[in-house]
XYZ file of N, CA, C and O in Angstrom:
308
model
N 0.836 -1.194 0.000
C 0.000 0.000 0.000
C 0.873 1.247 0.000
O 1.883 1.298 0.684
N 0.476 2.205 -0.765
C 1.231 3.459 -0.874
C 0.870 4.362 0.301
O -0.300 4.567 0.600
N 1.901 4.927 0.950
C 1.667 5.720 2.164
C 1.357 7.193 1.879
O 0.791 7.870 2.719
N 1.749 7.684 0.728
C 1.589 9.100 0.399
C 2.303 10.002 1.405
O 1.846 11.093 1.699
N 3.428 9.534 1.929
C 4.313 10.343 2.764
C 5.603 10.506 1.972
O 6.289 9.523 1.686
N 5.906 11.735 1.606
C 7.038 12.007 0.725
C 8.042 12.924 1.398
O 7.672 13.833 2.140
N 9.325 12.696 1.123
C 10.386 13.546 1.651
C 11.340 13.883 0.510
O 12.159 13.051 0.127
N 11.199 15.075 -0.027
C 11.996 15.528 -1.167
C 11.963 14.504 -2.301
O 12.980 14.201 -2.921
N 10.780 13.992 -2.558
C 10.581 12.979 -3.586
C 10.410 13.655 -4.940
O 9.632 14.611 -5.059
N 11.120 13.205 -5.967
C 10.957 13.802 -7.300
C 9.494 13.722 -7.772
O 8.816 12.709 -7.547
N 9.032 14.777 -8.397
C 7.653 14.857 -8.861
C 7.233 13.658 -9.698
O 6.130 13.139 -9.489
N 8.057 13.167 -10.631
C 7.616 12.003 -11.412
C 7.273 10.786 -10.550
O 6.338 10.051 -10.869
N 7.979 10.588 -9.436
C 7.685 9.456 -8.555
C 6.394 9.677 -7.773
O 5.620 8.745 -7.550
N 6.154 10.921 -7.370
C 4.907 11.259 -6.678
C 3.729 10.991 -7.610
O 2.739 10.360 -7.227
N 3.847 11.458 -8.857
C 2.763 11.266 -9.827
C 2.571 9.795 -10.165
O 1.444 9.343 -10.377
N 3.653 9.040 -10.186
C 3.546 7.595 -10.453
C 2.711 6.912 -9.376
O 1.875 6.050 -9.668
N 2.921 7.291 -8.105
C 2.121 6.728 -7.014
C 0.645 7.078 -7.194
O -0.226 6.233 -6.996
N 0.363 8.320 -7.572
C -1.028 8.731 -7.804
C -1.635 7.947 -8.967
O -2.792 7.533 -8.900
N -0.852 7.748 -10.013
C -1.331 6.968 -11.170
C -1.706 5.552 -10.757
O -2.735 5.024 -11.177
N -0.871 4.934 -9.935
C -1.114 3.552 -9.515
C -2.392 3.437 -8.687
O -3.160 2.498 -8.859
N -2.618 4.369 -7.800
C -3.767 4.281 -6.906
C -5.059 4.697 -7.598
O -6.094 4.050 -7.441
N -4.999 5.772 -8.381
C -6.222 6.336 -8.959
C -6.480 5.921 -10.405
O -7.552 6.197 -10.946
N -5.501 5.299 -11.052
C -5.689 4.861 -12.427
C -5.837 5.999 -13.419
O -6.518 5.865 -14.432
N -5.181 7.116 -13.141
C -5.241 8.301 -14.003
C -3.841 8.581 -14.528
O -2.857 8.464 -13.789
N -3.736 8.954 -15.797
C -2.443 9.300 -16.379
C -2.137 10.773 -16.135
O -3.005 11.631 -16.295
N -0.896 11.049 -15.766
C -0.440 12.420 -15.558
C 0.541 12.796 -16.656
O 1.341 11.977 -17.089
N 0.453 14.037 -17.086
C 1.398 14.592 -18.054
C 1.982 15.865 -17.457
O 1.289 16.580 -16.736
N 3.252 16.120 -17.768
C 3.893 17.354 -17.326
C 4.091 18.260 -18.521
O 4.538 17.804 -19.580
N 3.756 19.525 -18.343
C 3.805 20.492 -19.430
C 5.224 20.681 -19.972
O 5.413 20.846 -21.163
N 6.208 20.664 -19.093
C 7.583 20.842 -19.565
C 8.542 19.991 -18.737
O 8.232 19.575 -17.623
N 9.684 19.743 -19.296
C 10.674 18.856 -18.694
C 11.221 19.369 -17.363
O 11.612 18.577 -16.512
N 11.261 20.685 -17.156
C 11.838 21.209 -15.916
C 10.974 20.875 -14.696
O 11.452 20.928 -13.561
N 9.713 20.484 -14.909
C 8.891 20.021 -13.788
C 9.441 18.725 -13.201
O 9.235 18.427 -12.029
N 10.171 17.954 -14.001
C 10.772 16.712 -13.511
C 11.811 16.973 -12.421
O 12.149 16.080 -11.647
N 12.329 18.201 -12.358
C 13.332 18.556 -11.357
C 12.709 18.929 -10.011
O 13.431 19.095 -9.031
N 11.394 19.090 -9.959
C 10.725 19.483 -8.716
C 10.619 18.296 -7.768
O 10.503 17.151 -8.202
N 10.665 18.613 -6.474
C 10.472 17.590 -5.451
C 9.305 17.996 -4.566
O 8.934 19.166 -4.494
N 8.748 17.005 -3.876
C 7.631 17.263 -2.975
C 7.906 16.603 -1.636
O 8.347 15.456 -1.573
N 7.632 17.356 -0.562
C 7.730 16.839 0.797
C 6.403 17.083 1.486
O 5.905 18.213 1.491
N 5.816 16.054 2.013
C 4.560 16.191 2.749
C 3.860 14.859 2.911
O 4.185 13.883 2.233
N 2.904 14.840 3.826
C 2.065 13.666 4.041
C 0.661 14.006 3.567
O 0.025 14.907 4.118
N 0.203 13.303 2.552
C -1.095 13.628 1.946
C -1.994 12.397 1.881
O -2.833 12.271 1.003
N -1.838 11.504 2.856
C -2.547 10.229 2.775
C -4.044 10.322 3.013
O -4.793 9.545 2.465
N -4.518 11.233 3.805
C -5.943 11.304 4.138
C -6.635 12.436 3.377
O -7.543 13.078 3.905
N -6.219 12.664 2.156
C -6.771 13.722 1.319
C -7.443 13.101 0.103
O -7.085 12.003 -0.321
N -8.379 13.835 -0.479
C -8.951 13.397 -1.749
C -7.909 13.599 -2.840
O -6.914 14.309 -2.640
N -8.133 13.017 -3.991
C -7.205 13.196 -5.110
C -7.018 14.677 -5.408
O -5.897 15.146 -5.588
N -8.109 15.431 -5.457
C -8.010 16.850 -5.817
C -7.294 17.657 -4.745
O -6.532 18.570 -5.063
N -7.476 17.312 -3.475
C -6.724 17.982 -2.415
C -5.241 17.647 -2.509
O -4.386 18.509 -2.295
N -4.937 16.388 -2.826
C -3.536 16.002 -3.020
C -2.904 16.833 -4.128
O -1.796 17.352 -3.980
N -3.618 16.947 -5.250
C -3.098 17.726 -6.381
C -2.907 19.183 -6.013
O -1.909 19.811 -6.402
N -3.859 19.756 -5.272
C -3.730 21.157 -4.835
C -2.478 21.353 -3.980
O -1.721 22.306 -4.184
N -2.244 20.453 -3.034
C -1.083 20.572 -2.150
C 0.223 20.406 -2.918
O 1.183 21.156 -2.693
N 0.270 19.441 -3.802
C 1.473 19.224 -4.609
C 1.745 20.448 -5.479
O 2.872 20.955 -5.529
N 0.711 20.943 -6.146
C 0.886 22.091 -7.040
C 1.272 23.356 -6.268
O 2.105 24.134 -6.733
N 0.710 23.553 -5.093
C 1.114 24.704 -4.270
C 2.591 24.629 -3.928
O 3.298 25.627 -3.971
N 3.054 23.433 -3.601
C 4.445 23.256 -3.184
C 5.435 23.531 -4.309
O 6.560 23.967 -4.058
N 5.042 23.275 -5.550
C 5.973 23.443 -6.671
C 5.590 24.614 -7.573
O 6.130 24.764 -8.658
N 4.648 25.445 -7.108
C 4.192 26.613 -7.856
C 3.696 26.214 -9.249
O 4.183 26.699 -10.270
N 2.750 25.282 -9.260
C 2.208 24.772 -10.516
C 0.685 24.730 -10.424
O 0.097 25.032 -9.384
N 0.051 24.351 -11.515
C -1.391 24.168 -11.558
C -1.671 22.833 -12.237
O -0.794 22.246 -12.864
N -2.908 22.385 -12.115
C -3.294 21.165 -12.821
C -4.592 21.397 -13.568
O -5.383 22.263 -13.211
N -4.758 20.627 -14.629
C -5.948 20.730 -15.465
C -6.356 19.326 -15.880
O -5.528 18.528 -16.311
N -7.642 19.027 -15.718
C -8.154 17.719 -16.107
C -8.481 17.764 -17.594
O -9.212 18.640 -18.051
N -7.912 16.829 -18.338
C -8.146 16.735 -19.784
C -8.585 15.311 -20.111
O -7.747 14.446 -20.364
N -9.879 15.091 -20.054
C -10.396 13.752 -20.310
C -9.945 12.789 -19.233
O -10.262 12.972 -18.067
N -9.177 11.783 -19.629
C -8.683 10.798 -18.664
C -7.255 11.105 -18.221
O -6.608 10.263 -17.590
N -6.753 12.297 -18.540
C -5.398 12.703 -18.159
C -5.478 13.944 -17.271
O -6.440 14.693 -17.337
N -4.433 14.142 -16.491
C -4.285 15.379 -15.739
C -2.957 16.003 -16.139
O -1.915 15.347 -16.080
N -3.031 17.248 -16.585
C -1.849 17.997 -17.034
C -1.353 18.868 -15.898
O -2.126 19.660 -15.352
N -0.083 18.724 -15.547
C 0.557 19.571 -14.556
C 1.320 20.651 -15.306
O 2.157 20.343 -16.162
N 1.005 21.916 -15.011
C 1.626 23.040 -15.709
C 2.354 23.929 -14.699
O 1.885 24.138 -13.582
N 3.480 24.456 -15.132
C 4.241 25.371 -14.289
C 5.623 25.566 -14.886
O 6.008 24.882 -15.832
N 6.350 26.504 -14.288
C 7.682 26.797 -14.823
C 8.706 25.730 -14.488
O 9.741 25.622 -15.112
N 8.406 24.926 -13.468
C 9.331 23.859 -13.101
C 10.347 24.304 -12.076
O 10.232 25.372 -11.489
N 11.344 23.473 -11.865
C 12.368 23.718 -10.840
C 13.755 23.513 -11.462
O 13.899 22.814 -12.451
N 14.733 24.135 -10.848
C 16.117 24.020 -11.345
C 16.857 22.904 -10.685
O 16.614 22.418 -9.678
């Protein structure tokens, strides 16, 4: 079972965990988002609350596009 407790975890790994649990595909708008990390415990949140917290932490937004979710933002260095 996935704990949804992350410590400086690269964004692609965080999104992979969400994909496994929710069965939704995630896309990143640009490659520099792959450099972002997320730290936090989001286990008792809805999917949309999880996305809000992740996006706040990396200064990004998300958009639902059919069966995909697009993460948009300038990314991290």
